[in-house]
Short mmCIF file of C-alpha atoms in Angstrom, two decimals:
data_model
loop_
_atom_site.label_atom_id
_atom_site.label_comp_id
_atom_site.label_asym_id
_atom_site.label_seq_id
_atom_site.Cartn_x
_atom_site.Cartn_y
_atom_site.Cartn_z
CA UNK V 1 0.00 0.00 0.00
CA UNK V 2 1.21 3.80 -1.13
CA UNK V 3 2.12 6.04 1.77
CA UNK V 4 -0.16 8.70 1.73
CA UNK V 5 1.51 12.49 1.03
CA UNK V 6 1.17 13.91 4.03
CA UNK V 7 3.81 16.95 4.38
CA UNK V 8 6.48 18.55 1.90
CA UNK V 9 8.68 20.36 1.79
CA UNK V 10 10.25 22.98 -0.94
CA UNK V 11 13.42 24.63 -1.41
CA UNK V 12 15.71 26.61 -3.85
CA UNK V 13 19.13 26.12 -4.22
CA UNK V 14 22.17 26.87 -6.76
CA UNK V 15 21.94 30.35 -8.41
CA UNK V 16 18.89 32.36 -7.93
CA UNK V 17 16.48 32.93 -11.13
CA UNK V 18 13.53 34.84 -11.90
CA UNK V 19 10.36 32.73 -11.76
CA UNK V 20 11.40 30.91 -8.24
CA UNK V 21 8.81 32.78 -6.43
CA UNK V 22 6.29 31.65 -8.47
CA UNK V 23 7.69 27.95 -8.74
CA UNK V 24 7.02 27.82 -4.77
CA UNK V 25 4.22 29.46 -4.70
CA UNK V 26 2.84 27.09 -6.67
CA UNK V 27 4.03 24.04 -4.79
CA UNK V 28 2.58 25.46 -1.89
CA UNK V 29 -1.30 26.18 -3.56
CA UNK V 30 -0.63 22.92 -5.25
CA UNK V 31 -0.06 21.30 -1.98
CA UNK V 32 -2.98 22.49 -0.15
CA UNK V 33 -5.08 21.37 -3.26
CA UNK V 34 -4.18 18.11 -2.16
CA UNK V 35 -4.52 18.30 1.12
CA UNK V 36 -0.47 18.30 1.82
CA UNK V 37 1.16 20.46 4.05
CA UNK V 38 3.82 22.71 2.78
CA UNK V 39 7.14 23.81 4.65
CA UNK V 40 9.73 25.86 2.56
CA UNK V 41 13.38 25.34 3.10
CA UNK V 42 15.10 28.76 3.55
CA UNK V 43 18.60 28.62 2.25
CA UNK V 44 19.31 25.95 0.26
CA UNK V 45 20.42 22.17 1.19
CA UNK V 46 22.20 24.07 4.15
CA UNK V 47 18.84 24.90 5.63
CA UNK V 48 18.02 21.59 5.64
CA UNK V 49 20.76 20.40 7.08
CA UNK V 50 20.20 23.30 10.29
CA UNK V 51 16.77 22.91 10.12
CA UNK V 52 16.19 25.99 8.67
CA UNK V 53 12.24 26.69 7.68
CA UNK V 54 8.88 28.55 7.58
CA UNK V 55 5.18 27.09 7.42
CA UNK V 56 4.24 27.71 3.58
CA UNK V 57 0.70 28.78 4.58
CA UNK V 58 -1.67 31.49 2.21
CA UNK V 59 -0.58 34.99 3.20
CA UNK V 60 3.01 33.63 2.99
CA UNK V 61 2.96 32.70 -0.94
CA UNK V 62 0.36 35.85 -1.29
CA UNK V 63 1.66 38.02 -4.10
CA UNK V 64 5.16 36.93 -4.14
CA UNK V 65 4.32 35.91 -8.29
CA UNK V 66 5.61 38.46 -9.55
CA UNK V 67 8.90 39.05 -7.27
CA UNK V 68 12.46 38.19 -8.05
CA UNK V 69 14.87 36.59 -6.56
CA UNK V 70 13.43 33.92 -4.06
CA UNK V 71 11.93 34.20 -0.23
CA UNK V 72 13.30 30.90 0.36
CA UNK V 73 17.12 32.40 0.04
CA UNK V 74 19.00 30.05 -1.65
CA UNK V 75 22.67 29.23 -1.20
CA UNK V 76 24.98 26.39 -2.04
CA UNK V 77 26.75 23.76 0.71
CA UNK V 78 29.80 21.74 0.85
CA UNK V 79 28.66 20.12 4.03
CA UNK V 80 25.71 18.81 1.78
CA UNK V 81 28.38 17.09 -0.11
CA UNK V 82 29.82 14.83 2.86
CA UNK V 83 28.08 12.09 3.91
CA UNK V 84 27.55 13.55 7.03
CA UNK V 85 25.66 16.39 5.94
CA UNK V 86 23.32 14.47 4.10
CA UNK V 87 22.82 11.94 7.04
CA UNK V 88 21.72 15.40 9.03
CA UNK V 89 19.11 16.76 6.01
CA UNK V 90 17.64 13.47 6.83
CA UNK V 91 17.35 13.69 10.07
CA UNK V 92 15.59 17.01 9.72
CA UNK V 93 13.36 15.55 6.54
CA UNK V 94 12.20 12.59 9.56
CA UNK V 95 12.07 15.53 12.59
CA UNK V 96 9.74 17.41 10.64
CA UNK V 97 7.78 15.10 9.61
CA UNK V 98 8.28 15.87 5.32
CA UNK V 99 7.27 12.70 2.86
CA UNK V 100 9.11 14.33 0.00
CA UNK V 101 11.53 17.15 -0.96
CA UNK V 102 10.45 19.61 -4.67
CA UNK V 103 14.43 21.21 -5.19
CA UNK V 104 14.39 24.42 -7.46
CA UNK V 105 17.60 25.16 -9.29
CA UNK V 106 20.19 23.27 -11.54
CA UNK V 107 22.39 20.72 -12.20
CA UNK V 108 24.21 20.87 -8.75
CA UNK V 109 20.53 21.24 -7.00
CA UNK V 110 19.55 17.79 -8.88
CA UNK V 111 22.39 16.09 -7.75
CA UNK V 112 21.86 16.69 -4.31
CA UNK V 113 18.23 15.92 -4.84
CA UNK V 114 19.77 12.30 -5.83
CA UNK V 115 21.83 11.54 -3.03
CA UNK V 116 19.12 12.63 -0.71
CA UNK V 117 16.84 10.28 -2.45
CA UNK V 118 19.31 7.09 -2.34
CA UNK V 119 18.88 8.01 1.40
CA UNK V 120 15.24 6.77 1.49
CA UNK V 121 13.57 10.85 0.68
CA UNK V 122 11.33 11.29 -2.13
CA UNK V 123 12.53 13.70 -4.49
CA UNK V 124 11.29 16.15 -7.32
CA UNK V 125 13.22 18.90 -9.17
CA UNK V 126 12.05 21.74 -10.95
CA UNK V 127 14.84 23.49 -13.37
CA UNK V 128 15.82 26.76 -13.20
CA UNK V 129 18.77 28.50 -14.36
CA UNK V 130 19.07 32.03 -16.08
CA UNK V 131 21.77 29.95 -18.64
CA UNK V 132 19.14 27.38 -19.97
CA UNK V 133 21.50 24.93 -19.90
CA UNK V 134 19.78 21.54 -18.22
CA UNK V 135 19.75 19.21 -20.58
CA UNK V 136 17.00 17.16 -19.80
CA UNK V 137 14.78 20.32 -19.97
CA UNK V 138 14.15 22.09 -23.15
CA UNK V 139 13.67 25.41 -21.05
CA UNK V 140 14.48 26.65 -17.58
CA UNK V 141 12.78 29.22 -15.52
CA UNK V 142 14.41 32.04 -15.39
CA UNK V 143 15.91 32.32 -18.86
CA UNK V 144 13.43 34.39 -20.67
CA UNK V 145 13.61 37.08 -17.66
CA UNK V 146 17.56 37.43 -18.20
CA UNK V 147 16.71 37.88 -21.89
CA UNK V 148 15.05 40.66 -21.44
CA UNK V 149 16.83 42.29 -18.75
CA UNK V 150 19.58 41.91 -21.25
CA UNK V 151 18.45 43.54 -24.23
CA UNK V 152 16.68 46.25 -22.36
CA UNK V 153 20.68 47.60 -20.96
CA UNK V 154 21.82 47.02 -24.06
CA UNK V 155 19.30 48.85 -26.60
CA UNK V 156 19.65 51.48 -24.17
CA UNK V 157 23.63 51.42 -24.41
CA UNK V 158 23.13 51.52 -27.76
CA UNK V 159 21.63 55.02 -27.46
CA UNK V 160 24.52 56.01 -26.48
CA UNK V 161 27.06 54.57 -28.22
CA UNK V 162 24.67 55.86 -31.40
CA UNK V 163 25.13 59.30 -30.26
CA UNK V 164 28.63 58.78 -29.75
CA UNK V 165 29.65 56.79 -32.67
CA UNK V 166 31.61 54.58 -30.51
CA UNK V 167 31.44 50.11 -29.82
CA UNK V 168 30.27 48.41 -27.22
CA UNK V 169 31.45 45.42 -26.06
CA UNK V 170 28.78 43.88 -23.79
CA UNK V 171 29.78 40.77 -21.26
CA UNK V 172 26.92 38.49 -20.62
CA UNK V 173 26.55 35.66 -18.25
CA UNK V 174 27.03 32.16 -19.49
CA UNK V 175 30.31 30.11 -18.37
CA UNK V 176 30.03 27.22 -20.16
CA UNK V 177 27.05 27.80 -22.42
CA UNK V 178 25.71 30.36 -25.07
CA UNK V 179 22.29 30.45 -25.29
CA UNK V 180 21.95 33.43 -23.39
CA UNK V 181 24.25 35.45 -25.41
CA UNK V 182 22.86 34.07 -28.31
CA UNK V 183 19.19 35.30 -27.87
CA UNK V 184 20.17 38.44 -26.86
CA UNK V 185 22.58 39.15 -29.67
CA UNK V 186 20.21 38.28 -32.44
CA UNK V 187 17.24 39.91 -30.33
CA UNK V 188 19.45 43.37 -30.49
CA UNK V 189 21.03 42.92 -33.96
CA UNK V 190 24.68 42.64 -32.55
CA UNK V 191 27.45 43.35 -35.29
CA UNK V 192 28.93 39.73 -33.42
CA UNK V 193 28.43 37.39 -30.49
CA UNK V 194 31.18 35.04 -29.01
CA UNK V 195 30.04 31.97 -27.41
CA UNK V 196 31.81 29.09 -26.09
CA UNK V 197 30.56 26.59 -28.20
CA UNK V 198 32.00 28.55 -30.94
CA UNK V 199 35.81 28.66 -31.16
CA UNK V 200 36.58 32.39 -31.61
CA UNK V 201 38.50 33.54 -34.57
CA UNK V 202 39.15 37.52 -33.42
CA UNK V 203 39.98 38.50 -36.69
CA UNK V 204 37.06 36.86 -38.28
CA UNK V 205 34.38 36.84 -36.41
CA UNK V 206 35.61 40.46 -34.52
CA UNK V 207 37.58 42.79 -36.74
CA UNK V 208 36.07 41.99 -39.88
CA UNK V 209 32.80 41.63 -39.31
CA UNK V 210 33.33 45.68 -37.67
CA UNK V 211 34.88 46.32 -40.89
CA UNK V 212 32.30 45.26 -43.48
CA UNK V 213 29.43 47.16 -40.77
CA UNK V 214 31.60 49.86 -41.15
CA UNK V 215 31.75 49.68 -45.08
CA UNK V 216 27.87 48.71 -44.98
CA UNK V 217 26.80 52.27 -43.29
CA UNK V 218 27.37 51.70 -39.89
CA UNK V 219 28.27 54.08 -37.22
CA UNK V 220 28.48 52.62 -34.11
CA UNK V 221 28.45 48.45 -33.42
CA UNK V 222 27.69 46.38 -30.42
CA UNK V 223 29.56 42.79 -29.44
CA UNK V 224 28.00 40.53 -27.21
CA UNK V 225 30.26 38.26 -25.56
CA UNK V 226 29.21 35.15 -23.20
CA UNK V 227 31.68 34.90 -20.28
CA UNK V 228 32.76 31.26 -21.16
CA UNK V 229 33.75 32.88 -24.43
CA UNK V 230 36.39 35.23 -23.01
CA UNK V 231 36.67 38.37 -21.22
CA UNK V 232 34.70 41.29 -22.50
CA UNK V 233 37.70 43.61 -21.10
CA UNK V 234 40.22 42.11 -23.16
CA UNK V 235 38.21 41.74 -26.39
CA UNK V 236 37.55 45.66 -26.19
CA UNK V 237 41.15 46.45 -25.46
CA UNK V 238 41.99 44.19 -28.87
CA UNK V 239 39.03 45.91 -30.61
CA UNK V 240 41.23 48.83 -29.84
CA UNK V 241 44.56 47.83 -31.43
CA UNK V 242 43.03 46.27 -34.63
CA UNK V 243 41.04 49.07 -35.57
CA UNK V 244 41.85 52.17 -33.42
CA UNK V 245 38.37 52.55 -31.95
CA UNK V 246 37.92 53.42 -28.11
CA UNK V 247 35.42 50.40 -26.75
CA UNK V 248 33.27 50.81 -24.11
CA UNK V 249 32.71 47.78 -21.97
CA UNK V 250 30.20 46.70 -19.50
CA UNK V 251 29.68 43.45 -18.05
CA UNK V 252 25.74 43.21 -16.95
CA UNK V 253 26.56 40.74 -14.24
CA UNK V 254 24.54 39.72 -11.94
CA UNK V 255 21.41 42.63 -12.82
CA UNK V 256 20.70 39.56 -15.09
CA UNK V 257 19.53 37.46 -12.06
CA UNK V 258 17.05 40.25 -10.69
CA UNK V 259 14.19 41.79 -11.83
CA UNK V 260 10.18 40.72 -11.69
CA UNK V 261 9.98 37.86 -14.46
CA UNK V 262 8.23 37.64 -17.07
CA UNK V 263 4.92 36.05 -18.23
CA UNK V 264 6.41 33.24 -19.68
CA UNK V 265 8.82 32.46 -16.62
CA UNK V 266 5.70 32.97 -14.10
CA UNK V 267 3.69 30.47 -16.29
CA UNK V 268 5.98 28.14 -16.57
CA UNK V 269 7.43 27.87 -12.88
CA UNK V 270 3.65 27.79 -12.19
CA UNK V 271 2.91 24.59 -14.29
CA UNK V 272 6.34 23.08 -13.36
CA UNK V 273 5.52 23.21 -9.60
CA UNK V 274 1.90 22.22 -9.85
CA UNK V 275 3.23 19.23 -11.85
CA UNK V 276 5.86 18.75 -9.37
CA UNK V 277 3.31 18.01 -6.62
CA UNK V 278 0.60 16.24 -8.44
CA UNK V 279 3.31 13.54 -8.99
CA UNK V 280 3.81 13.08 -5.40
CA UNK V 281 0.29 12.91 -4.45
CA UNK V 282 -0.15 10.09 -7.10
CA UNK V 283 2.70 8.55 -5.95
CA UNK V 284 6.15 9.65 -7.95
CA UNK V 285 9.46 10.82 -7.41
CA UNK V 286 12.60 10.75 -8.21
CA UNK V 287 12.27 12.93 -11.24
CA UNK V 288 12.78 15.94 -12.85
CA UNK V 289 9.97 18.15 -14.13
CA UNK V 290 10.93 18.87 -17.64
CA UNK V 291 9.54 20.73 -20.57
CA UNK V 292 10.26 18.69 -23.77
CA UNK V 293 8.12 19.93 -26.94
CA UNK V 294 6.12 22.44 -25.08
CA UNK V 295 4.41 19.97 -22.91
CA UNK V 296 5.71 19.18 -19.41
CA UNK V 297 6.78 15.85 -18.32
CA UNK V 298 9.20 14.08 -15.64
CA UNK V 299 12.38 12.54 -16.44
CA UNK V 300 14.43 10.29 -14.00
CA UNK V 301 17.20 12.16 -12.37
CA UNK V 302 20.40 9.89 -13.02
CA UNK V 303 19.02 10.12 -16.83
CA UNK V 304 18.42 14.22 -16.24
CA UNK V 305 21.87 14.08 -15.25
CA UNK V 306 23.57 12.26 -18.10
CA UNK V 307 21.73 14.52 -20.74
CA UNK V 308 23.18 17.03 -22.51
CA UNK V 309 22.18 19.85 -24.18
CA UNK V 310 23.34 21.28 -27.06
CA UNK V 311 23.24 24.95 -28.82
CA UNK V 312 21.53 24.91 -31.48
CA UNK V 313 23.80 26.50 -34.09
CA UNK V 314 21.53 27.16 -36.90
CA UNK V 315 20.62 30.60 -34.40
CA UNK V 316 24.43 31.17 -35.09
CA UNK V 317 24.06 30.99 -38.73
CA UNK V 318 20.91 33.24 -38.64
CA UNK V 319 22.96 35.66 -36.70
CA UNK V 320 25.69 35.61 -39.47
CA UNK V 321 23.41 35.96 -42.14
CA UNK V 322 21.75 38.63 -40.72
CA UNK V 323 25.04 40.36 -40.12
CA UNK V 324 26.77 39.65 -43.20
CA UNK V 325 28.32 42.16 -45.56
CA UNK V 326 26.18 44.81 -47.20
CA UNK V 327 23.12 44.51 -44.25
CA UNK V 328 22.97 47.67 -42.10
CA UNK V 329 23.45 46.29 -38.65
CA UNK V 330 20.56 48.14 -36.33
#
């Protein structure tokens, strides 16, 4: 016979992302649909591990939708990692009573979600991550709220630089992954945009491409550079002995993070964590709530884990195109 749901709890972990609000807000409606209690996890696997939490009741989760960031706090713990830690977030799981664990974050959140669940805890994730960059999930809350944070600093940069008839070099977050670079530098009509998965050729896919804007009408001209790809710094300061022209940089940092999200990252979080918690009151876990061809579905965590995810480069080759010789770069 099925255990019956009786108690969850929620947390958020790894980066923060726009849309996590609204992720455990809807865990914690979800929950009470089902009759489940509802206890969020403040800070992380570390608040687990001290015991760390708040009673998810209504005027908690009341209009935190639209907010940024996460009430939960979120923050990431190498005593989660030893085997010790996890033997005392499961002593807090039994002490307070929780039947399952929804984790909101990435790759490093999921992984922790596993070892707590070889541990006897029912697990679910949710993915979110600014980078889109979970494999198993074709999108991640979070991403489309950088996007636009993004490209609203950098059309108005471009104001400026218009005026000015100067380049900007813009640094974007994304260590090991482009997609958020990407978007934004089609989305703004960048004269270029270095990502890692692309192997950068400076005089190629830098100097020339400011050269032929140049020759093609253009004034002023805007790089977008993902920080895997290489420091925006020292791509303006090159910028400046290949062609003379005085770069101004700015790295966006972590004002990519903040911000109210959008629709799409509130509706998604919001399907994502009912899903999340319909599983466990029917009696799953252990996955990862997933959207794969617009639809939402759960995918085991080891095989979350061992997907990858790659760019798709054909957005590369529209960004070329669109950028090519003779085209008046906006």
């Amino acid at each position: 016979m099925e255990k019956k749901i009786k108690r969850i709890g929620v947390l958020t972990s790894g980066g923060d992302s726009p849309g996590m609000n609204a992720a455990v807000r809807a865990v914690a409606r979800t929950a009470q649909h089902f009759g489940i209690e509802c206890v969020g996890i403040r800070r992380g696997w570390q608040g687990l591990i001290n015991s760390d939490f708040i009673i998810l009741k209504g005027e908690v989760v009341r209009h935190i939708l639209g907010r940024g960031g996460t009430i939960l706090y979120t923050a990431r713990s190498e005593e989660f990692m030893t085997e010790k830690g996890r033997e005392k977030a499961v002593a807090t799981c039994k002490m307070l009573g929780l039947d399952g664990i929804v984790a909101i974050g990435g790759d490093g959140t999921f992984r922790g979600a596993l070892e707590l669940s070889r541990l006897g805890i029912p697990v679910m994730g949710i993915p979110a991550t600014i980078d889109n960059d979970i494999g198993c999930s074709n999108y991640t809350i979070g991403f489309d709220t950088a996007c636009n944070t993004a490209i609203e600093c950098i059309d108005k940069l471009r104001d400026t630089m218009q005026s000015h008839e100067r380049c900007s070099v813009v640094e974007v977050m994304g260590r090991h992954a482009g997609f958020l670079a990407l978007y934004v530098g089609i989305a703004v009509g960048a004269t270029c945009v270095l990502i890692p998965e692309h192997e950068v050729n400076f005089e190629e896919d830098v100097v020339k491409r400011i050269q032929n804007a140049r020759l093609a009408g253009a004034t002023h001209f805007t790089i977008v550079v993902a920080e895997g790809a290489g420091s925006a710094i020292d791509i303006g300061q090159r910028i400046h002995e290949s062609l003379g022209l005085d770069p101004r940089v700015t790295v966006l940092g972590h004002i990519q993070r903040g911000g109210a999200p959008t629709g799409r990252d509130r509706e998604t979080a919001t399907r994502m964590g009912y899903y999340a918690v319909r599983a466990f009151a029917e009696g799953r876990s252990g996955s990862v709530i997933c959207t794969q061809a617009g639809s939402i579905t759960e995918i085991p965590i080891e095989e979350a884990l061992a997907m990858k995810k790659s760019l798709p480069m054909i957005r590369y080759e529209i960004m070329e195109a669109i950028s090519a010789p003779g085209v008046f770069n906006n």
